[in-house]
One Martini backbone bead per residue (centre of mass of N, CA, C, O) as a GRO file, in nm:
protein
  329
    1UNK     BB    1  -5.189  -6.334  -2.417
    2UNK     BB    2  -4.935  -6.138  -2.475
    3UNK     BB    3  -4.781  -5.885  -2.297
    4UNK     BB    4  -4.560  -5.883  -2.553
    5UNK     BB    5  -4.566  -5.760  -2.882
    6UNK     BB    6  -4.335  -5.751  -3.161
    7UNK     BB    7  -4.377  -5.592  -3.492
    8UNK     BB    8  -4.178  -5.524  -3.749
    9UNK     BB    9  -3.931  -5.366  -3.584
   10UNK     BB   10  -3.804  -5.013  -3.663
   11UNK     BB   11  -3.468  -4.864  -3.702
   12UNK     BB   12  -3.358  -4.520  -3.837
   13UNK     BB   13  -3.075  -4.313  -3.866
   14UNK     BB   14  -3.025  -4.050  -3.941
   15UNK     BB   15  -2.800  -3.880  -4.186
   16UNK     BB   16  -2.607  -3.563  -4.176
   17UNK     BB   17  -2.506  -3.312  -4.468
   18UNK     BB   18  -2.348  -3.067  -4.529
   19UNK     BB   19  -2.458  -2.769  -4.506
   20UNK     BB   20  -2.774  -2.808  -4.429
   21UNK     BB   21  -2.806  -3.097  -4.296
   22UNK     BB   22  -2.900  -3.343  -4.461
   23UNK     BB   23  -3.026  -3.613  -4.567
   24UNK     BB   24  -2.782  -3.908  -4.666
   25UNK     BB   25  -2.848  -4.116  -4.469
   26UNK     BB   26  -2.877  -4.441  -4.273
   27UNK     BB   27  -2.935  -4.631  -3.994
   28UNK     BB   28  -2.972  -4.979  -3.941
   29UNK     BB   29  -3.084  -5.118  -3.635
   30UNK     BB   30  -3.395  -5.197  -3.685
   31UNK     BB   31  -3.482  -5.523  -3.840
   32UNK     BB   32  -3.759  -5.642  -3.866
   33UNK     BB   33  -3.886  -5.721  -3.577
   34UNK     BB   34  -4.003  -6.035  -3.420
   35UNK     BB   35  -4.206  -6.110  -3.082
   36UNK     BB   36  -4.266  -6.275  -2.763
   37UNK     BB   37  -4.396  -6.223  -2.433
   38UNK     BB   38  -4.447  -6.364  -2.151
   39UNK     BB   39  -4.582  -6.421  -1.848
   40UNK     BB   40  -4.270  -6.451  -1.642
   41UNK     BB   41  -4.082  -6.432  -1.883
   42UNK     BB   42  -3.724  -6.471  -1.971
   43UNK     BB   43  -3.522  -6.291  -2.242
   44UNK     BB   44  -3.275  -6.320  -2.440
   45UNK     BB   45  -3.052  -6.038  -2.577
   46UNK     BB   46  -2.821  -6.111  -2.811
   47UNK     BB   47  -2.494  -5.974  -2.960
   48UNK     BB   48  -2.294  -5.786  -3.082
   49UNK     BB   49  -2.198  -5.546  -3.081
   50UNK     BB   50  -2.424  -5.333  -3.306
   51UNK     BB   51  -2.694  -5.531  -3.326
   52UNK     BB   52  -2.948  -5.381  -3.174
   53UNK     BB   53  -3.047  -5.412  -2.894
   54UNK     BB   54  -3.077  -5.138  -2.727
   55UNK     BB   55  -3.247  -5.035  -2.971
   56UNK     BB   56  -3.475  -5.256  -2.915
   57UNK     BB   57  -3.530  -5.167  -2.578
   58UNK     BB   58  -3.569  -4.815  -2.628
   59UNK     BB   59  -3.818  -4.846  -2.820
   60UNK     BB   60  -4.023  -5.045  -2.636
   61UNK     BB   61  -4.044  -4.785  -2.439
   62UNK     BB   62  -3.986  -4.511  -2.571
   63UNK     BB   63  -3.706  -4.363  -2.591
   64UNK     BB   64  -3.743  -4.422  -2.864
   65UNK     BB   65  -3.866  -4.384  -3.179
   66UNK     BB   66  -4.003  -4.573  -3.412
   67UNK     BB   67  -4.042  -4.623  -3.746
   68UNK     BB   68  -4.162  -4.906  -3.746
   69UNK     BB   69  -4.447  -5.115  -3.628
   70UNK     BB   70  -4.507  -5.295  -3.364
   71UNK     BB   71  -4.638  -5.254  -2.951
   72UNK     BB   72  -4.760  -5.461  -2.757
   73UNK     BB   73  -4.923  -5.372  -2.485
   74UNK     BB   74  -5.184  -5.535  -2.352
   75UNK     BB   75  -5.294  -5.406  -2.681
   76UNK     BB   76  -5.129  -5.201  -2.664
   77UNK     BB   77  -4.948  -4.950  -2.934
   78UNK     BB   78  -4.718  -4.780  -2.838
   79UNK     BB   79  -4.628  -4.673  -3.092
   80UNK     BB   80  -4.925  -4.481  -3.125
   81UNK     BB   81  -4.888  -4.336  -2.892
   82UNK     BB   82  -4.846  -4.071  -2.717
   83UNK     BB   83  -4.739  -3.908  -2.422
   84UNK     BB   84  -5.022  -3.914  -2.288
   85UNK     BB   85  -5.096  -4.181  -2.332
   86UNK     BB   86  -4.815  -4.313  -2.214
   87UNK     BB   87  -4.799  -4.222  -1.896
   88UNK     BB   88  -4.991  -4.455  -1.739
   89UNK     BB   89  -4.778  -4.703  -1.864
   90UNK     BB   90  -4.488  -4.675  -1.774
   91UNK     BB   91  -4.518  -4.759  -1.525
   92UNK     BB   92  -4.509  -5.129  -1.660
   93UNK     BB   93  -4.220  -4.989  -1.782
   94UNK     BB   94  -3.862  -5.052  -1.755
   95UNK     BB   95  -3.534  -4.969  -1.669
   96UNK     BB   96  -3.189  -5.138  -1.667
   97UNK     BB   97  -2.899  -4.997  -1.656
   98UNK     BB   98  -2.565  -5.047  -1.748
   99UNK     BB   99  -2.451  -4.757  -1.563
  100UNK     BB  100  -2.451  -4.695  -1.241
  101UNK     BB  101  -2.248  -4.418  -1.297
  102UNK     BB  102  -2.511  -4.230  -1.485
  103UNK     BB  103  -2.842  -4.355  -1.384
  104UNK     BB  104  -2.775  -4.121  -1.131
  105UNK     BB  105  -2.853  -3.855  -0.966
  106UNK     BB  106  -2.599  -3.674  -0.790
  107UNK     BB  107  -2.808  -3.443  -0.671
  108UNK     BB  108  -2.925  -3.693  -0.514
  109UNK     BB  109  -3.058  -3.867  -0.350
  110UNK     BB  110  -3.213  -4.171  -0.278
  111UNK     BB  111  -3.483  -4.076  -0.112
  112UNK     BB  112  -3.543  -3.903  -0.405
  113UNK     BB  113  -3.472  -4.136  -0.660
  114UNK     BB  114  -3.727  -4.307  -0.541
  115UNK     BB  115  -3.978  -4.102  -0.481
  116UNK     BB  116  -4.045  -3.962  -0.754
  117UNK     BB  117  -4.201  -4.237  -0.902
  118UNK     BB  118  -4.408  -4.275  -0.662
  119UNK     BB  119  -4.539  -3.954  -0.684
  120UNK     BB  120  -4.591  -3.925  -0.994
  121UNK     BB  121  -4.807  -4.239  -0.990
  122UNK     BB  122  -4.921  -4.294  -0.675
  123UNK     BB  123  -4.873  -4.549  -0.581
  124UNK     BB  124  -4.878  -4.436  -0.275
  125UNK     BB  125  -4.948  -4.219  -0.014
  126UNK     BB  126  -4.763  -3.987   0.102
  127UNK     BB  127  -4.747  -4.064   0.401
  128UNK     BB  128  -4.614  -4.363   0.304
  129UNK     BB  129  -4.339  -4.311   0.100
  130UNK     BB  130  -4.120  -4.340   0.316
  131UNK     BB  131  -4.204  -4.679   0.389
  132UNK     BB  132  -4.174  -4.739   0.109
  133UNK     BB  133  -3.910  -4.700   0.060
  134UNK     BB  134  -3.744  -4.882   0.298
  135UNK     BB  135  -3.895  -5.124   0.149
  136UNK     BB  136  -3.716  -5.152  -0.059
  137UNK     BB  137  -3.424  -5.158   0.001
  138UNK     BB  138  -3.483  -5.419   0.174
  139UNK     BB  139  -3.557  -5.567  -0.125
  140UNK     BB  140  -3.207  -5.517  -0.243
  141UNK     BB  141  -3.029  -5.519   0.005
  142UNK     BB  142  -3.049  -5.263   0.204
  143UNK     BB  143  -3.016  -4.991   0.393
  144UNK     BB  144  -3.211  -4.740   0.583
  145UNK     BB  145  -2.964  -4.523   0.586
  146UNK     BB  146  -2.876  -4.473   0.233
  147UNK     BB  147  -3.119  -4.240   0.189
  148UNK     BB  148  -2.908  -3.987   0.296
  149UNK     BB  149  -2.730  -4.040   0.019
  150UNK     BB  150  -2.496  -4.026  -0.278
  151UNK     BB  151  -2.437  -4.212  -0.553
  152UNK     BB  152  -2.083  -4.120  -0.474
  153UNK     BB  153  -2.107  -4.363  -0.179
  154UNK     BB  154  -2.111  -4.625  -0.374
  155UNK     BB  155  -2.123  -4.883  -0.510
  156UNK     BB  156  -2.203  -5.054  -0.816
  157UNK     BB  157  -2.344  -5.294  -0.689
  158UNK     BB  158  -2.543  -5.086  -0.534
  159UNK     BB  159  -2.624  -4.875  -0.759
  160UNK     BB  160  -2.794  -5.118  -0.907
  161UNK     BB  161  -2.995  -5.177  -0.635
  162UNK     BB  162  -3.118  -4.883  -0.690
  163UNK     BB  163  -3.192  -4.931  -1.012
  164UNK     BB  164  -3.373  -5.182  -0.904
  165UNK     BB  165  -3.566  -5.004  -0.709
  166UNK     BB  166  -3.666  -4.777  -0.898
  167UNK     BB  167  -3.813  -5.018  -1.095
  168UNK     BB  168  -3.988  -5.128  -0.903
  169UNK     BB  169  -4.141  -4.866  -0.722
  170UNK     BB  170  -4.398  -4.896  -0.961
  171UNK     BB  171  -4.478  -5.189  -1.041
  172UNK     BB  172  -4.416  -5.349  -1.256
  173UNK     BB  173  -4.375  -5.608  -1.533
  174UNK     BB  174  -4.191  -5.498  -1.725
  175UNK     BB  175  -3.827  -5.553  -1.751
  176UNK     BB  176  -3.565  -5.398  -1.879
  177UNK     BB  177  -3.201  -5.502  -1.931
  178UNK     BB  178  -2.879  -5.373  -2.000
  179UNK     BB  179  -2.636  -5.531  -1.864
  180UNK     BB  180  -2.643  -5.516  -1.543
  181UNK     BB  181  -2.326  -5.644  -1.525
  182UNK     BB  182  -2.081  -5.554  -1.701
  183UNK     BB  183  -2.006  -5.314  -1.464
  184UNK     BB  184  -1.888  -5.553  -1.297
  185UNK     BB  185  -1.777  -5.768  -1.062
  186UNK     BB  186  -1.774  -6.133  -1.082
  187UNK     BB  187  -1.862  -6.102  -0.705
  188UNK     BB  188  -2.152  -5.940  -0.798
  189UNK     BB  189  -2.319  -6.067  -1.032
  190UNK     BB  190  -2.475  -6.247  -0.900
  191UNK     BB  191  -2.609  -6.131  -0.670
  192UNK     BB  192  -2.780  -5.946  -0.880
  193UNK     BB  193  -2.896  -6.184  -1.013
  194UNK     BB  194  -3.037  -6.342  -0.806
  195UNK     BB  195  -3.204  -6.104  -0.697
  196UNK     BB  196  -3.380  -6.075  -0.986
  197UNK     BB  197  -3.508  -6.373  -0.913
  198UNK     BB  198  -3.637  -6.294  -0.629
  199UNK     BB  199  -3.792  -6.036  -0.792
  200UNK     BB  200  -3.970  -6.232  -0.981
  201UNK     BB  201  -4.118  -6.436  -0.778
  202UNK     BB  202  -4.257  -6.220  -0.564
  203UNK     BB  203  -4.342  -5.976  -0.845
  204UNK     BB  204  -4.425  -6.088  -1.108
  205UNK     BB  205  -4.209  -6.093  -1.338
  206UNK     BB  206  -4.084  -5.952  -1.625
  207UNK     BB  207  -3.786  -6.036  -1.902
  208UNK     BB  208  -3.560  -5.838  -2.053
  209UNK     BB  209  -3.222  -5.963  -2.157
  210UNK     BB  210  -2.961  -5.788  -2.197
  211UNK     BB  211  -2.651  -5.924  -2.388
  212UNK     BB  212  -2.326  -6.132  -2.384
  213UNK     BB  213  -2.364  -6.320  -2.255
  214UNK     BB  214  -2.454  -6.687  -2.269
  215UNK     BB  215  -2.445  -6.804  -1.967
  216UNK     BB  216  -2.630  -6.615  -1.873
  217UNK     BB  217  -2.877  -6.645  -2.045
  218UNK     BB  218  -2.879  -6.975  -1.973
  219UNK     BB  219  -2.935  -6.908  -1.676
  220UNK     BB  220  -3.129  -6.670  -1.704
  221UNK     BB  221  -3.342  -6.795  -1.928
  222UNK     BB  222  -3.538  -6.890  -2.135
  223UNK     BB  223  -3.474  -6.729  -2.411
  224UNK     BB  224  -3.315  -6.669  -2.727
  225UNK     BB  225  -3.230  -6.375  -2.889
  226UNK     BB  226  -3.028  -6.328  -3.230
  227UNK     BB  227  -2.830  -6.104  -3.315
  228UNK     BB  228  -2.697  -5.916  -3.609
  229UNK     BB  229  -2.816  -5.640  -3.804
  230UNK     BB  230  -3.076  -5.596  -3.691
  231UNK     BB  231  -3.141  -5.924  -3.684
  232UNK     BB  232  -3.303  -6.229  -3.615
  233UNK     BB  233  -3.138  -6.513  -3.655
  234UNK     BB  234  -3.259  -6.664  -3.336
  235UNK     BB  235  -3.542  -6.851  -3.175
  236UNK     BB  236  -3.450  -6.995  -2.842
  237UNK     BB  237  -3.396  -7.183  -2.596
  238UNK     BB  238  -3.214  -7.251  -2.264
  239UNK     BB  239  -3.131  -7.540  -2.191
  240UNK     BB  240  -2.929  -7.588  -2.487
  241UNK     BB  241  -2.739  -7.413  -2.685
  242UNK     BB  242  -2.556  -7.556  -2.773
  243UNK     BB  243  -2.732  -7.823  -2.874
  244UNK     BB  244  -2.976  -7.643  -3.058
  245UNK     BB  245  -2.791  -7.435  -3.230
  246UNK     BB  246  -2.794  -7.352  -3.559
  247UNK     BB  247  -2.700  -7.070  -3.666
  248UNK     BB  248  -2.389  -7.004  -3.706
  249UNK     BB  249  -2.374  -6.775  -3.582
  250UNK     BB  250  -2.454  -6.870  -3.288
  251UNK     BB  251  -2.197  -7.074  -3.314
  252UNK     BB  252  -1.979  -6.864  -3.276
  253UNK     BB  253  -2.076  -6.742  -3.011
  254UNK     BB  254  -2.030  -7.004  -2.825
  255UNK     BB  255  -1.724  -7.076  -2.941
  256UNK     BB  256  -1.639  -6.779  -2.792
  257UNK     BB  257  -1.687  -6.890  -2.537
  258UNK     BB  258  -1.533  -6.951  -2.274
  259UNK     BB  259  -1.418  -7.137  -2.038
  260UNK     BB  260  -1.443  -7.338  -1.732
  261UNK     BB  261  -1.161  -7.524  -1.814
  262UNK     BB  262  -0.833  -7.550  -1.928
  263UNK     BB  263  -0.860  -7.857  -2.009
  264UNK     BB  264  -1.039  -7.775  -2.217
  265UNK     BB  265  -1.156  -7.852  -2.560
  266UNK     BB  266  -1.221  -7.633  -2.846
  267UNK     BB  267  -1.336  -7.500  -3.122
  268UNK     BB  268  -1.301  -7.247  -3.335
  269UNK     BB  269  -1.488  -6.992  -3.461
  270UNK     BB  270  -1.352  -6.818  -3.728
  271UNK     BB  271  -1.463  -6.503  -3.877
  272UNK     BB  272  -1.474  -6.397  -4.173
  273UNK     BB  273  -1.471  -6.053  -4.239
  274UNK     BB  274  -1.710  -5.814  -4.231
  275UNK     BB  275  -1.908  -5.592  -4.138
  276UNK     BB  276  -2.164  -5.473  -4.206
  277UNK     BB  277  -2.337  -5.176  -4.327
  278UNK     BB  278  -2.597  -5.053  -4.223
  279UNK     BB  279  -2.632  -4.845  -4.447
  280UNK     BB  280  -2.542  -5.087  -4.613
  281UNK     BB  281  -2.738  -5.375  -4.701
  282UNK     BB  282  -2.748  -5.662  -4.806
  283UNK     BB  283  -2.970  -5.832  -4.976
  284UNK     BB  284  -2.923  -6.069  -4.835
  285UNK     BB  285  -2.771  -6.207  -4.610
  286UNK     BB  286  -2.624  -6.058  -4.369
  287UNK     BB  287  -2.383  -6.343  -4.287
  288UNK     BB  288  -2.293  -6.426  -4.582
  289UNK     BB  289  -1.973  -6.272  -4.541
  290UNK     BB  290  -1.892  -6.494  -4.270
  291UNK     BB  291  -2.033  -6.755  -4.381
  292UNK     BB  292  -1.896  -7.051  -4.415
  293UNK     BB  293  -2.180  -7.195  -4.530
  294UNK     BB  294  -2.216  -7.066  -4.814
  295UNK     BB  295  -2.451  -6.971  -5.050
  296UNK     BB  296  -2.563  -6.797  -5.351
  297UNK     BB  297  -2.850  -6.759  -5.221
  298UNK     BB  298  -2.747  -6.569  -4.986
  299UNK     BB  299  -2.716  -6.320  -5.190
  300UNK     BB  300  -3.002  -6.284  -5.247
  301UNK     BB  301  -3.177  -6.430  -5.034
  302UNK     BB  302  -3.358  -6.340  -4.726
  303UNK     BB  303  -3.395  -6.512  -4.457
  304UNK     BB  304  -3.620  -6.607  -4.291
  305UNK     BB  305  -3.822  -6.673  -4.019
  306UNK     BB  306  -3.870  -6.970  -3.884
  307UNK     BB  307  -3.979  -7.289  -3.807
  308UNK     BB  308  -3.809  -7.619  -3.649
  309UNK     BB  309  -3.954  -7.618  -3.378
  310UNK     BB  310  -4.062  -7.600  -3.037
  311UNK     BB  311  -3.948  -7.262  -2.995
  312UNK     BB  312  -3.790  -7.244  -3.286
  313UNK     BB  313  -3.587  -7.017  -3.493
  314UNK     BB  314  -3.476  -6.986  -3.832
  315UNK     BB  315  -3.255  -6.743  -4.065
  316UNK     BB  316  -3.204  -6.997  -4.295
  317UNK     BB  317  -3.110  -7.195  -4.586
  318UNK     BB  318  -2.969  -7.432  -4.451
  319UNK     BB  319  -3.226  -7.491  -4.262
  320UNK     BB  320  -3.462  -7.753  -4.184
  321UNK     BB  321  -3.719  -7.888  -4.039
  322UNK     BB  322  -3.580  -8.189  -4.108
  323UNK     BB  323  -3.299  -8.137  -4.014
  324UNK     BB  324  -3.085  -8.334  -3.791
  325UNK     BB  325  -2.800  -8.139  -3.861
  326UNK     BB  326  -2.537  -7.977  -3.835
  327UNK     BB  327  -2.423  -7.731  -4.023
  328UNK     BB  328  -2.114  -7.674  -3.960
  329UNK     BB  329  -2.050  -8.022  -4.027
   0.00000   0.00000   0.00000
């Protein structure tokens, strides 16, 4: 059985007009999205700003309330437990903030916001309290000196080994991280990326893993969901994304990513038209008005998420279990 299984797991948030304050229409942030993670299992979900990444890992915790689909974990349906049902669950699921310098409270000291969910869970005995704080920053790589210091004494990459540190102290198991480096400078994101293979390798943690980067996605996790307009348009391995992303936007999103070397030379794939609007869904597939190789099926039709190959799905229907070659060419 999987840890974590997402089933058409949906989020739309009202918006209100007029006098009254009424709902006038909706956003539709996750359309119908369903995954599954294995125990151990890395998987990382890409995809353009505004594309319901943060609100599809923020459902899963529930720190928002989803509006429709199920939320498996370890068998219990998140999404349908209360508060008081899910307060026991909370343990193995934490959340870490893309912003180290918002998501640590400045009135707390470090020994303060590390103790807090320690005791609130009762993870070991109140008097052993204090050396498991200290025992955990010297696992985040910091030391037991920082613990009677306040958020706003440590550098970003510090205060993020923090809330990594925070994330760890109640023993989860599944770690959302919503882009936990994109806010450091880029001689720390490493250092920051190794520490976190190195804790889930010691307490066989699993991760979820929001990003932008796709090189950092191929490097650091097994699968990579790609979403677009709140639907994940594919999910494959992460062994080779170049060279097996069938989807059109997969295969733009690899093209506009950096190079390695001024001398490499690549195509760029420059994509016409606009977002749509999340508020108005186009009928068919949602990437038909910016997709190069669109055609009159796409936009009536709305390609399913299927499988063409051993652990990958692509949601088009230029791509086909059988088809050999690149759609793009």
């Amino acid at each position: 059985m999987a840890l974590l299984e997402v089933d058409n797991l949906q989020k739309a948030f009202p918006v209100h007009g007029g006098i009254f304050k009424r709902v006038v229409a909706r956003v539709n942030a996750v359309n119908g999205v369903s995954f599954k993670i294995q125990k151990g299992e890395t998987v990382g979900v890409v995809g353009e700003s505004g594309c319901g990444k943060t609100t599809l890992g923020k459902n899963i915790i529930r720190l928002q309330q989803p509006t429709a689909g199920r939320i498996l974990f370890k068998g219990h349906d998140l999404a349908k437990l209360s508060r008081r049902e899910l307060r026991p669950l909370r343990k193995n699921l934490q959340f870490i903030f893309q912003d180290p310098y918002s998501s640590l409270n400045p009135r707390q000291t470090i020994r303060a916001i590390l103790k807090e969910p320690v005791l609130f869970h009762k993870i070991v005995p109140r008097a052993e309290t204090d050396a498991y704080v200290e025992d955990l920053v010297l696992k985040v790589g910091l030391r037991p000196e920082i613990l009677g210091k306040f958020p706003h004494e440590f550098s970003g990459g510090q205060r993020q080994r923090i809330s990594i540190g925070r994330a760890l102290a109640v023993r989860p198991e599944l770690i959302i991280a919503d882009e936990p480096v994109s806010a450091l400078d880029v001689s720390i994101q490493a250092q920051v990326l190794n520490l976190m293979l190195d804790l889930q390798e010691e307490f066989d943690l699993t991760y979820l893993m929001i990003a932008h980067d796709l090189k950092l996605v191929e490097h650091f996790c097994d699968r990579a969901l790609v979403m677009y307009l709140g639907f994940v348009v594919e999910d494959l391995p992460c062994d080779d994304l170049v060279g097996s992303a069938r989807h059109p936007y997969s295969q733009a999103l690899l093209a506009s990513t950096p190079i390695d070397h001024p001398n490499q030379r690549k195509q760029r794939a420059v994509l016409a038209g606009e977002l749509p609007s999340p508020m108005n869904l186009p009928k068919g597939c949602a990437f038909a008005g910016r997709c190069p190789k669109v055609e009159d099926r796409c936009h009536r039709e709305r390609p399913p998420l299927q499988s063409i190959g051993p652990e990958h799905a692509v949601a088009c229907h230029l791509v086909q279990p059988s088809a050999p070659t690149n759609v793009t060419e």
